[in-house]
Amino acid sequence: MTKAYRQGQILKLIRGKRIATQEELAQELRAQEIAATQVTLSRDIRDLRLVKTREGYKEMAPEDIGPQFSLLAAEFLHDVLRAQNMVILKTSPGHANSVAVALDNERWPEVIGTIAGDDTILVIAPDNPTAESVQEKLLGLLEGN
């Protein structure tokens, strides 16, 4: 298990439920068979820029997340296709990565993840109906511009 994986699981946990203490976080990680010492958790909390609030740990707003997805989509997105639970985005050459990063930063709950090449992005949804809804949402962005 890598640091990146552990930190990804921590983010998933705090986004999904109220976790008020490091001990609760450690218990949740142990339930996923991820061992982490108190020192490691403290370091991860700092690295991930988590803050303790009355509602539990929360992410601090990123300082600079780059251009908004809607701006990049308007400029570089050319086509939106669907294949079962995947949506394929065609972009201008050399721009797929920045568009994919911006889409990831949007944190759409219906998007599991993205994979980018030079001019193509694969957007993965959990199932076919969700992929269809993602496609419609993206086509709406294209039509709106």
Coordinates of C-alpha atoms in Angstrom, one line a residue:
M1 CA 0.0 0.0 0.0
T2 CA 1.4 3.4 -1.0
K3 CA 1.1 6.8 0.6
A4 CA -0.9 8.0 -2.3
Y5 CA -3.4 5.1 -1.9
R6 CA -3.7 5.7 1.8
Q7 CA -4.2 9.4 1.4
G8 CA -6.8 8.7 -1.4
Q9 CA -8.7 6.5 1.0
I10 CA -8.6 9.2 3.8
L11 CA -10.1 11.7 1.4
K12 CA -12.8 9.3 0.4
L13 CA -13.6 8.6 4.0
I14 CA -13.8 12.3 5.1
R15 CA -15.9 13.2 2.0
G16 CA -18.3 10.4 2.7
K17 CA -18.9 10.6 6.5
R18 CA -18.3 12.6 9.6
I19 CA -14.9 11.8 11.1
A20 CA -14.1 13.9 14.1
T21 CA -10.9 12.5 15.5
Q22 CA -7.7 10.8 14.4
E23 CA -8.7 7.7 16.3
E24 CA -12.0 7.5 14.3
L25 CA -10.0 7.9 11.1
A26 CA -7.5 5.2 12.2
Q27 CA -10.5 2.8 13.0
E28 CA -12.0 3.5 9.6
L29 CA -8.7 2.8 7.8
R30 CA -8.2 -0.4 9.9
A31 CA -11.7 -1.6 8.7
Q32 CA -10.3 -1.3 5.2
E33 CA -7.1 -3.2 6.3
I34 CA -5.0 0.0 6.0
A35 CA -2.6 0.4 9.0
A36 CA -1.4 3.8 9.9
T37 CA 0.3 5.1 13.0
Q38 CA -0.8 8.4 14.7
V39 CA 2.3 10.1 13.4
T40 CA 1.5 8.9 9.8
L41 CA -2.1 10.1 10.2
S42 CA -0.9 13.5 11.4
R43 CA 1.4 13.9 8.5
D44 CA -1.3 12.8 6.0
I45 CA -3.8 15.3 7.5
R46 CA -1.2 18.0 7.1
D47 CA -0.2 16.9 3.5
L48 CA -3.9 16.7 2.5
R49 CA -4.6 20.2 4.0
L50 CA -7.4 18.8 6.2
V51 CA -8.9 21.0 8.9
K52 CA -10.8 19.9 12.0
T53 CA -14.2 21.5 12.2
R54 CA -17.3 20.9 14.3
E55 CA -18.6 18.7 11.5
G56 CA -15.3 16.6 11.5
Y57 CA -12.3 16.8 9.2
K58 CA -12.8 18.8 6.0
E59 CA -10.6 19.7 3.1
M60 CA -9.3 23.3 2.9
A61 CA -10.1 25.0 -0.4
P62 CA -7.3 24.6 -2.9
E63 CA -5.1 27.7 -3.4
D64 CA -5.0 27.4 -7.1
I65 CA -7.0 24.7 -8.9
G66 CA -6.5 26.2 -12.4
P67 CA -9.1 27.1 -15.0
Q68 CA -12.6 26.0 -14.6
F69 CA -13.8 22.9 -16.5
S70 CA -16.5 24.9 -18.3
L71 CA -13.9 27.3 -19.7
L72 CA -11.6 24.6 -20.9
A73 CA -14.5 22.6 -22.4
A74 CA -15.8 25.6 -24.3
E75 CA -12.3 26.1 -25.8
F76 CA -11.0 22.6 -26.4
L77 CA -13.8 20.0 -26.3
H78 CA -15.0 18.9 -29.7
D79 CA -17.1 15.8 -29.2
V80 CA -18.8 13.6 -26.6
L81 CA -19.4 10.0 -27.3
R82 CA -20.6 7.1 -25.1
A83 CA -19.8 3.4 -25.0
Q84 CA -21.7 1.6 -22.2
N85 CA -20.5 3.1 -18.9
M86 CA -17.8 5.2 -20.5
V87 CA -17.9 8.6 -22.0
I88 CA -15.2 9.5 -24.5
L89 CA -14.3 13.2 -24.9
K90 CA -12.4 14.4 -28.0
T91 CA -10.4 17.5 -27.5
S92 CA -7.9 19.6 -29.5
P93 CA -4.5 17.9 -29.8
G94 CA -2.4 18.3 -26.6
H95 CA -5.3 19.5 -24.4
A96 CA -6.9 16.3 -23.1
N97 CA -4.8 16.3 -19.9
S98 CA -5.7 19.8 -18.8
V99 CA -9.4 19.2 -19.6
A100 CA -9.4 15.9 -17.6
V101 CA -7.7 17.6 -14.6
A102 CA -10.3 20.3 -14.7
L103 CA -13.1 17.8 -14.9
D104 CA -11.6 15.8 -12.0
N105 CA -11.5 19.1 -9.9
E106 CA -15.2 19.5 -10.5
R107 CA -15.7 16.3 -8.4
W108 CA -18.9 15.3 -10.2
P109 CA -20.3 12.4 -8.1
E110 CA -21.3 10.5 -11.2
V111 CA -17.7 10.4 -12.5
I112 CA -15.5 7.6 -11.0
G113 CA -12.4 8.8 -12.8
T114 CA -10.8 10.0 -16.0
I115 CA -7.9 8.8 -18.2
A116 CA -6.4 11.3 -20.6
G117 CA -4.2 10.9 -23.7
D118 CA -3.2 13.6 -26.2
D119 CA -6.6 14.4 -27.6
T120 CA -8.9 11.9 -26.0
I121 CA -10.3 11.5 -22.5
L122 CA -12.0 8.4 -21.1
V123 CA -14.5 9.3 -18.4
I124 CA -15.7 6.3 -16.4
A125 CA -19.1 6.2 -14.8
P126 CA -20.4 3.4 -12.5
D127 CA -23.1 2.2 -15.0
N128 CA -24.7 2.8 -18.3
P129 CA -27.5 5.1 -17.2
T130 CA -25.1 7.3 -15.3
A131 CA -22.8 7.5 -18.3
E132 CA -25.8 8.6 -20.4
S133 CA -26.5 11.4 -17.9
V134 CA -22.8 12.5 -17.9
Q135 CA -22.9 12.5 -21.7
E136 CA -26.0 14.7 -21.7
K137 CA -24.5 17.1 -19.1
L138 CA -21.3 17.4 -21.3
L139 CA -23.3 17.8 -24.5
G140 CA -25.3 20.6 -22.7
L141 CA -22.0 22.4 -22.0
L142 CA -21.0 22.1 -25.7
E143 CA -24.4 23.3 -26.9
G144 CA -24.4 26.2 -24.4
N145 CA -21.3 27.6 -26.1

